[in-house]
Short mmCIF file of C-alpha atoms in Angstrom, two decimals:
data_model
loop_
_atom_site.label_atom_id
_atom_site.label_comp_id
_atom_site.label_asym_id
_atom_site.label_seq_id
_atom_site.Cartn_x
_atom_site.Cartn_y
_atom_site.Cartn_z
CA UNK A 1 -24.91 0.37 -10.67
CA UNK A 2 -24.82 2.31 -7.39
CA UNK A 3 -27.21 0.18 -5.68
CA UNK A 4 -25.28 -3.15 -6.61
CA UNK A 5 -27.24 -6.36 -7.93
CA UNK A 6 -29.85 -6.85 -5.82
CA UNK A 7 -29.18 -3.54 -3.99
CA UNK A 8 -26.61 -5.73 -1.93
CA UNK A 9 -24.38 -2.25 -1.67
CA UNK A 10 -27.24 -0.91 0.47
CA UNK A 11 -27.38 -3.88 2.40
CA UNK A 12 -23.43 -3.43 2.93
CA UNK A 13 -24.11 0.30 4.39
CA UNK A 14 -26.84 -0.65 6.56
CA UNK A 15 -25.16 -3.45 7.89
CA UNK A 16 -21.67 -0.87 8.44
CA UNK A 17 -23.56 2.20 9.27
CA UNK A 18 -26.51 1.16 11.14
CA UNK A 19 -28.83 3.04 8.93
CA UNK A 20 -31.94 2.32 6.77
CA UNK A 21 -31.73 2.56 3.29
CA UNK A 22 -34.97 3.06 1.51
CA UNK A 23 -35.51 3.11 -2.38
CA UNK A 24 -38.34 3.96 -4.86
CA UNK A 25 -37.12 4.30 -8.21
CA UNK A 26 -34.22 6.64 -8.85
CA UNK A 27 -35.00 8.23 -4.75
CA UNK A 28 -33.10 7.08 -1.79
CA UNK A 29 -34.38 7.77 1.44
CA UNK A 30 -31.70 7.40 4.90
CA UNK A 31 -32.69 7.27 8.32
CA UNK A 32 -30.68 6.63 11.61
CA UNK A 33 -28.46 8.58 13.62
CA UNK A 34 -27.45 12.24 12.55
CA UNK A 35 -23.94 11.34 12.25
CA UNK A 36 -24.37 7.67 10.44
CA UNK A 37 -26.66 9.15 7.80
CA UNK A 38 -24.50 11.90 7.36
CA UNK A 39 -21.80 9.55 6.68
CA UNK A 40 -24.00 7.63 4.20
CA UNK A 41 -25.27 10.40 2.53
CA UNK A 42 -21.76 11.46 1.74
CA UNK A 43 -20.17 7.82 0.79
CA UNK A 44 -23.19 7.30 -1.60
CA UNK A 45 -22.67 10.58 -3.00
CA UNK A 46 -19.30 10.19 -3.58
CA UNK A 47 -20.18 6.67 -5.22
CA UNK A 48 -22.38 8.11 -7.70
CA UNK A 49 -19.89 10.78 -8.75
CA UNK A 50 -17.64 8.20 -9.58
CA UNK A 51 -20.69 6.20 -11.54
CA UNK A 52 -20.62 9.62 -13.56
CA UNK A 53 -16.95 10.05 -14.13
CA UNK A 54 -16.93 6.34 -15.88
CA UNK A 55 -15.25 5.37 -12.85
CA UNK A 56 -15.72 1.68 -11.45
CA UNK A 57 -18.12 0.99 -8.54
CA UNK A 58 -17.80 -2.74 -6.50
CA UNK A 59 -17.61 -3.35 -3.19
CA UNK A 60 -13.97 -2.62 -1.97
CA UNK A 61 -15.06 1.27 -3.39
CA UNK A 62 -18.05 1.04 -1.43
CA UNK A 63 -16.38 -0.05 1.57
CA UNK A 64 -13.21 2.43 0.99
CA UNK A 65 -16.27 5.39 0.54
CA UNK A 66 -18.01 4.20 4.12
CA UNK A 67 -14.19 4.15 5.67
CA UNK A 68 -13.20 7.76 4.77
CA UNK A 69 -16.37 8.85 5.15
CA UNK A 70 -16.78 7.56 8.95
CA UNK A 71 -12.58 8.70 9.29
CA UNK A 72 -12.87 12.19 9.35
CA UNK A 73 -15.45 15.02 10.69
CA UNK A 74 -19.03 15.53 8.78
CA UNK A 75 -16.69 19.28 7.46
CA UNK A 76 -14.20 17.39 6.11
CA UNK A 77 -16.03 14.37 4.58
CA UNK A 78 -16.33 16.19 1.26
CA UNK A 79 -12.87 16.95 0.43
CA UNK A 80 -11.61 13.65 1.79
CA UNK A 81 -13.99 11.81 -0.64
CA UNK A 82 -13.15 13.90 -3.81
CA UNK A 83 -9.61 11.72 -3.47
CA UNK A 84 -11.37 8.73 -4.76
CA UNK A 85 -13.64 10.55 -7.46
CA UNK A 86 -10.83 12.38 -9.00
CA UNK A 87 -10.41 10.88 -12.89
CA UNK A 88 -6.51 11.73 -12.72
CA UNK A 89 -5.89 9.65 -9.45
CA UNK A 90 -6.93 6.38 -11.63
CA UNK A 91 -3.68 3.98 -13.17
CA UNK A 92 -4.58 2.15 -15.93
CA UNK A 93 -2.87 -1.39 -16.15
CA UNK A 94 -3.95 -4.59 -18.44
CA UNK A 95 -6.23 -5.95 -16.13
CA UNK A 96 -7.98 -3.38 -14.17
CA UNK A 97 -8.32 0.39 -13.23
CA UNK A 98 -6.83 0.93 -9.86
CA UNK A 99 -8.01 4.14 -7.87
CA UNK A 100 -6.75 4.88 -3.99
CA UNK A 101 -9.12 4.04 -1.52
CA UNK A 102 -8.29 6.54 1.49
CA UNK A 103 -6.73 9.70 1.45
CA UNK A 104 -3.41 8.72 2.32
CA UNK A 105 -3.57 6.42 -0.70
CA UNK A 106 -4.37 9.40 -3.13
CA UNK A 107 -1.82 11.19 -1.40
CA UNK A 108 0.86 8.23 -2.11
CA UNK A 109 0.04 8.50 -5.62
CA UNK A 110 0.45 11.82 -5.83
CA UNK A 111 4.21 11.77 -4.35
CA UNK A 112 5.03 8.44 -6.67
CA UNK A 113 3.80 11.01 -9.57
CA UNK A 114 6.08 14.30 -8.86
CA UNK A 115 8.91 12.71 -7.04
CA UNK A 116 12.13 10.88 -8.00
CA UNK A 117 12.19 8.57 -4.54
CA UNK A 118 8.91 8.32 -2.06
CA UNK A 119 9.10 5.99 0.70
CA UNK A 120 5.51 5.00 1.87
CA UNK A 121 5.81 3.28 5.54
CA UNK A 122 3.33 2.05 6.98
CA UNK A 123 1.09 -1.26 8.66
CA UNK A 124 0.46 -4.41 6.41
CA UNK A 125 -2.96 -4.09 4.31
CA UNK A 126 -2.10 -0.29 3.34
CA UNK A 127 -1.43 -0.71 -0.06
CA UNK A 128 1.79 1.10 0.20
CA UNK A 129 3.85 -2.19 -2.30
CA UNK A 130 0.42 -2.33 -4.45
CA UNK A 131 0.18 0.99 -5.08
CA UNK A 132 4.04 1.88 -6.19
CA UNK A 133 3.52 -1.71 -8.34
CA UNK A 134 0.56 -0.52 -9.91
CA UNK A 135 2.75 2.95 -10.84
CA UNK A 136 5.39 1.25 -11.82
CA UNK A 137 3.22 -0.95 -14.35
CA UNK A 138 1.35 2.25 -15.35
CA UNK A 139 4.81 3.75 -16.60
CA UNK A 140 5.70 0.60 -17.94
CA UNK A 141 2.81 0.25 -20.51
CA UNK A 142 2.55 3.88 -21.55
CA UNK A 143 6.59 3.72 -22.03
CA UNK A 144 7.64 6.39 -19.94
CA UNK A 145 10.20 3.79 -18.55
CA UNK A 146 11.63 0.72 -19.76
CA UNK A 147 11.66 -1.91 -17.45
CA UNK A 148 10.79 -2.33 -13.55
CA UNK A 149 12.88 -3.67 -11.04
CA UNK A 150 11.30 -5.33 -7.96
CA UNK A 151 13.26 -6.33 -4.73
CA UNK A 152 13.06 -7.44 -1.61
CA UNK A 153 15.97 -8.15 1.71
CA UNK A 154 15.85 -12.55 1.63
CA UNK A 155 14.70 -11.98 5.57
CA UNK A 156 12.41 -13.88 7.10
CA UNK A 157 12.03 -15.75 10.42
CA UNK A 158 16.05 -15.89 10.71
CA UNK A 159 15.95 -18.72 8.29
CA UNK A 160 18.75 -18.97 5.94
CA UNK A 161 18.91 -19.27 1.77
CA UNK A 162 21.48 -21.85 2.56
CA UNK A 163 19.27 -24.31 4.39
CA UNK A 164 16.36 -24.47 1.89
CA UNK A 165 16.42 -26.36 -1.18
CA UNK A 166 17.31 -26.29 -4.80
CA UNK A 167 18.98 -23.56 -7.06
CA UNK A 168 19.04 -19.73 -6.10
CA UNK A 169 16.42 -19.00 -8.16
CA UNK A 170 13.95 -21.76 -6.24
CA UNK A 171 16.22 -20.80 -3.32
CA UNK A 172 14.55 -17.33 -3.49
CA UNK A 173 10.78 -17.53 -5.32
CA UNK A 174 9.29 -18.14 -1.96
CA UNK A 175 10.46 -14.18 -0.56
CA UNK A 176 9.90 -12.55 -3.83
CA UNK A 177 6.09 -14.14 -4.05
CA UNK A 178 4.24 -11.53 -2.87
CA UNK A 179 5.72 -9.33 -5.43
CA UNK A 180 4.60 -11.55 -8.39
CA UNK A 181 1.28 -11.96 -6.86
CA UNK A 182 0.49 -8.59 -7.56
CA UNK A 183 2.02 -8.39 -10.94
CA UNK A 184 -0.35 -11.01 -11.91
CA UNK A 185 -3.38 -8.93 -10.77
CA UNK A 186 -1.91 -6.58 -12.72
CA UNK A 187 -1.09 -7.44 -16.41
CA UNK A 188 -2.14 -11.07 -18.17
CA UNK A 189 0.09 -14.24 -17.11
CA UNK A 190 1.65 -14.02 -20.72
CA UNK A 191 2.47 -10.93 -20.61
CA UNK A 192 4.61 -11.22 -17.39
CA UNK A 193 6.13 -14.48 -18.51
CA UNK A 194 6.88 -12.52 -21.88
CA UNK A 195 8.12 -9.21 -19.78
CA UNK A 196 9.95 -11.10 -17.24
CA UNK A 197 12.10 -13.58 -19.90
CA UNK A 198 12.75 -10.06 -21.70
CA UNK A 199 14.48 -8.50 -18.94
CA UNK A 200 11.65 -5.60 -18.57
CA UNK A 201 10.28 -6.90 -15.44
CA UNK A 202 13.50 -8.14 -12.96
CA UNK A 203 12.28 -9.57 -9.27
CA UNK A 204 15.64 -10.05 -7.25
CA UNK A 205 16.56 -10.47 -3.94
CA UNK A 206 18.31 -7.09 -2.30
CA UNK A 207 21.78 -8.98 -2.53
CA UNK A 208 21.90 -9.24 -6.29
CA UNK A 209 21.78 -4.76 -6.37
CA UNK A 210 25.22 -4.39 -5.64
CA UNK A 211 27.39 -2.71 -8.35
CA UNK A 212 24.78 -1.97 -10.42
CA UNK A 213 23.36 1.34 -11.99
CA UNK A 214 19.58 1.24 -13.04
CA UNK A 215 18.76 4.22 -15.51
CA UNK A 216 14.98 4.36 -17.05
CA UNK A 217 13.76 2.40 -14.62
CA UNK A 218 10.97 1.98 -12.08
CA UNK A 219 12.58 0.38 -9.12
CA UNK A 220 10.38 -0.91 -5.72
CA UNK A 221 12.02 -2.01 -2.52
CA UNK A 222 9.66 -4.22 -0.48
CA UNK A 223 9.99 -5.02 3.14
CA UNK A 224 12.76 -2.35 3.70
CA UNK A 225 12.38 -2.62 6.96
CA UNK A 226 14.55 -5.63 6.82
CA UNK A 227 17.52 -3.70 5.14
CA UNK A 228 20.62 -3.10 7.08
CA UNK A 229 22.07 0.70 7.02
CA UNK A 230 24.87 -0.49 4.79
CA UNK A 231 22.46 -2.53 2.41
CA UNK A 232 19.78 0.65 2.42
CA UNK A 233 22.80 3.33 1.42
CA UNK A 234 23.63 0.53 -1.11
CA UNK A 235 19.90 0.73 -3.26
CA UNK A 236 19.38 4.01 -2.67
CA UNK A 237 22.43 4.92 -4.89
CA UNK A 238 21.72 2.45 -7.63
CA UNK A 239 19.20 5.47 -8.94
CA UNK A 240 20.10 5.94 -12.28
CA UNK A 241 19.26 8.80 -15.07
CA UNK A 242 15.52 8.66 -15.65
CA UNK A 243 14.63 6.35 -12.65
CA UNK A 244 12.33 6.76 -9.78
CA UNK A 245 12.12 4.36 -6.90
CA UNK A 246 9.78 3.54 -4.47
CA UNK A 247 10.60 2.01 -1.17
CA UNK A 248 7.99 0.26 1.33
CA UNK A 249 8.13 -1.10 5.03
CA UNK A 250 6.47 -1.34 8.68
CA UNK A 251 8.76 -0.52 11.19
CA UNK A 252 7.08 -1.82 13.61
CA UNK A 253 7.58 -5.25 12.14
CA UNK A 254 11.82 -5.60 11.99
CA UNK A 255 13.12 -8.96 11.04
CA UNK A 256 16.65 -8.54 11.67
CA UNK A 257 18.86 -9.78 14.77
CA UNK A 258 18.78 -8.04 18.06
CA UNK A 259 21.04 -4.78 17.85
CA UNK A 260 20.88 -4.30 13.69
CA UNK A 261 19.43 -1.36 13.12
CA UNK A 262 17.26 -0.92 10.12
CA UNK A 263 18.25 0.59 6.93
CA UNK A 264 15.10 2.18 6.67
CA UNK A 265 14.70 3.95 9.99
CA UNK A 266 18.14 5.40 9.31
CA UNK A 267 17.12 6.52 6.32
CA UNK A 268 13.98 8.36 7.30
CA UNK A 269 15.91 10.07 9.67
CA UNK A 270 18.99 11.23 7.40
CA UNK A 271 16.57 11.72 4.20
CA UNK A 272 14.39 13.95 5.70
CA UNK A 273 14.09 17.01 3.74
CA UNK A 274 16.00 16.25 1.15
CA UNK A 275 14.43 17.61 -2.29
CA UNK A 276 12.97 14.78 -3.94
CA UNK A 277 12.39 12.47 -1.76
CA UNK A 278 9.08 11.88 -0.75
CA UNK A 279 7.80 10.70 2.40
CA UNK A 280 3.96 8.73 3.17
CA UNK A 281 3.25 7.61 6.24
CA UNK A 282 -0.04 5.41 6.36
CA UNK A 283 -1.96 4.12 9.84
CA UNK A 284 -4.20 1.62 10.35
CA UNK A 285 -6.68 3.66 9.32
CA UNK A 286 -5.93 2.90 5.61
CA UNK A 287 -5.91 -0.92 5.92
CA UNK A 288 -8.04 -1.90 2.72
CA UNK A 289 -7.66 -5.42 3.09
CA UNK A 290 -10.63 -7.46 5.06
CA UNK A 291 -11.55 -5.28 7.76
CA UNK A 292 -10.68 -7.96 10.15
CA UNK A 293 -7.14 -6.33 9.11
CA UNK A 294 -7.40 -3.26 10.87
CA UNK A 295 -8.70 -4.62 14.31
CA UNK A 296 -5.79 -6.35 14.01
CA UNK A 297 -3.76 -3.88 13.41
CA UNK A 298 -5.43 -1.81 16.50
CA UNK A 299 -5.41 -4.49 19.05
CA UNK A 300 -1.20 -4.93 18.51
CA UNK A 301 -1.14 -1.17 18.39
CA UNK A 302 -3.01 -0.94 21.67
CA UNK A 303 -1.36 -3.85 23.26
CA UNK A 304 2.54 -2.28 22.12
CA UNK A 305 0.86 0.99 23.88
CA UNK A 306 0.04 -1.23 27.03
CA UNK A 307 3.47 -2.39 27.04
CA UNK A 308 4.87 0.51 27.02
CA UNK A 309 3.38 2.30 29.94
CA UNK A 310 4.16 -0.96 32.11
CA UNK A 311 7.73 -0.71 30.80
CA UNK A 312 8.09 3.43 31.70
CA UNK A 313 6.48 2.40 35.12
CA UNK A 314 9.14 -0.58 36.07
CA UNK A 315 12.12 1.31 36.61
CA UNK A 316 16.26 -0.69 37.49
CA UNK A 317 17.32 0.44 40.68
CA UNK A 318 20.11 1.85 38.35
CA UNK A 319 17.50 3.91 36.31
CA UNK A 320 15.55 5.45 38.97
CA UNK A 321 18.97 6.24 41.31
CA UNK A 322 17.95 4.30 44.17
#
């Protein structure tokens, strides 16, 4: 189980690592650079600990083990892997276990466990919308709230509901996709046809919040990022008695006309500090999508850096007082 079939896990840290992986019977023998077997020592280690905990082993753990392990300092490996051994960290939905896969992840979880509002922000491939589903479907099935309430701001590419076809439920499917996508990996198709007719799972767009009070409730704002001030102030005080709410964006990825600011930069400068709110910030670091992902990620981040130093360089002659 902690070799894979066909030991292709091993395979997958050689090929990561640049190690050798050696095995006869139930010993494992590493060799390579100090560092890299280091690294693998600890990842496998923290594999097999899950392996005893009853905890699932595939390959997006082994790859999340071999990213935190190679993230932080051979000291600090051990404490940043117990976040994805520890039992507690695990939410049970109808279709699979899901356990963080970084420590920011674990650390996400944590705040969407103690707090009333947490707002994880973030790059794409994080997890932060996944993560506050899966809690939200967690509380769901165990009944510690009665329905969930998903939303996103109808933003994207400065097209208009107006121009695209049919009714404005068709009108808005295509922006609220992602959000079923992961309900789906979540609980059995019937069960979210079943849950959604009922009224105990409700996707809407941001625009159908207004005037509304949602008590017992788990409530998750995608793309907020996209929210205007006004529109942001507007969800935040739909929190009703026994809700919690979750709220996700990249702010580094605004869709809204030149000159708007964002709902949710202004609120994670006014919210700051205020008791129960939670705040997560996540870094490419934590992609866990296909590791292609976080190059990505990098390369804009490094080219937005590159920008930036041409742009402080380049001076008006208004600027510089010439």
């Amino acid at each position: 189980m902690l070799f894979g079939e066909h030991e292709q896990y091993l395979s997958r840290v050689e090929r990561q690592l640049g190690v050798n992986l050696i095995s006869r019977g139930n010993c494992l023998t590493i060799t390579g650079p100090e560092d890299a077997t280091g690294a693998a020592r600890a990842a496998l280690d923290a594999l097999w600990e899950r392996l005893k905990r009853g905890m699932p082993v595939g390959p997006a753990e082994v790859d999340a083990a071999m990213r935190i392990a190679t993230g932080v300092d051979a000291e600090s490996r051990g404490r940043a892997l117990a976040s994805i051994t520890r039992p507690e960290a695990v939410l049970k939905t109808r279709r699979r276990d899901i356990t963080p896969r970084s420590p920011t992840q674990a650390a996400y979880l944590k705040a969407l466990a103690e707090n009333e509002l947490v707002f994880g922000l973030g790059p794409a491939g994080t997890g932060k919308t996944y993560l506050a589903m899966a809690q939200a479907v967690s509380l769901l099935i165990t009944g510690r709230v009665d329905r969930i309430v998903l939303s996103r701001p109808a933003v994207e590419a400065g097209e208009k509901l107006g121009f695209l076809p049919g009714d404005m439920r068709e009108k808005v499917d295509p922006y609220l996709r992602p959000l079923y996508d992961a309900l789906h990996d979540m609980l059995p198709a019937e069960q979210v046809a079943k849950r959604l007719v009922s009224g105990e799972i409700e996707v809407a767009p941001l625009a159908f919040m207004r005037g509304r009070t949602l008590a017992n409730a788990f409530v998750v704002l995608d793309e907020a990022q996209n929210t205007t001030p006004m529109q942001m102030k507007m969800f935040l005080t739909r929190l009703g008695e026994g809700s919690r709410m979750a709220i996700t964006g990249d702010l580094s990825q605004v869709d809204l006309p030149s000159g708007v600011k964002s709902g949710l930069r202004e609120a994670v400068e006014v919210l700051e500090g205020v008791e129960g709110a939670a705040f997560v910030h996540f870094s490419a670091a934590d992609v866990v999508r296909h590791p292609l992902v976080g190059r990505i990620v990098d390369a804009y981040d490094r080219a937005d850096a590159r920008r930036k130093r041409l742009a402080d360089k380049v001076k008006t002659p208004a600027e510089t007082g010439e």
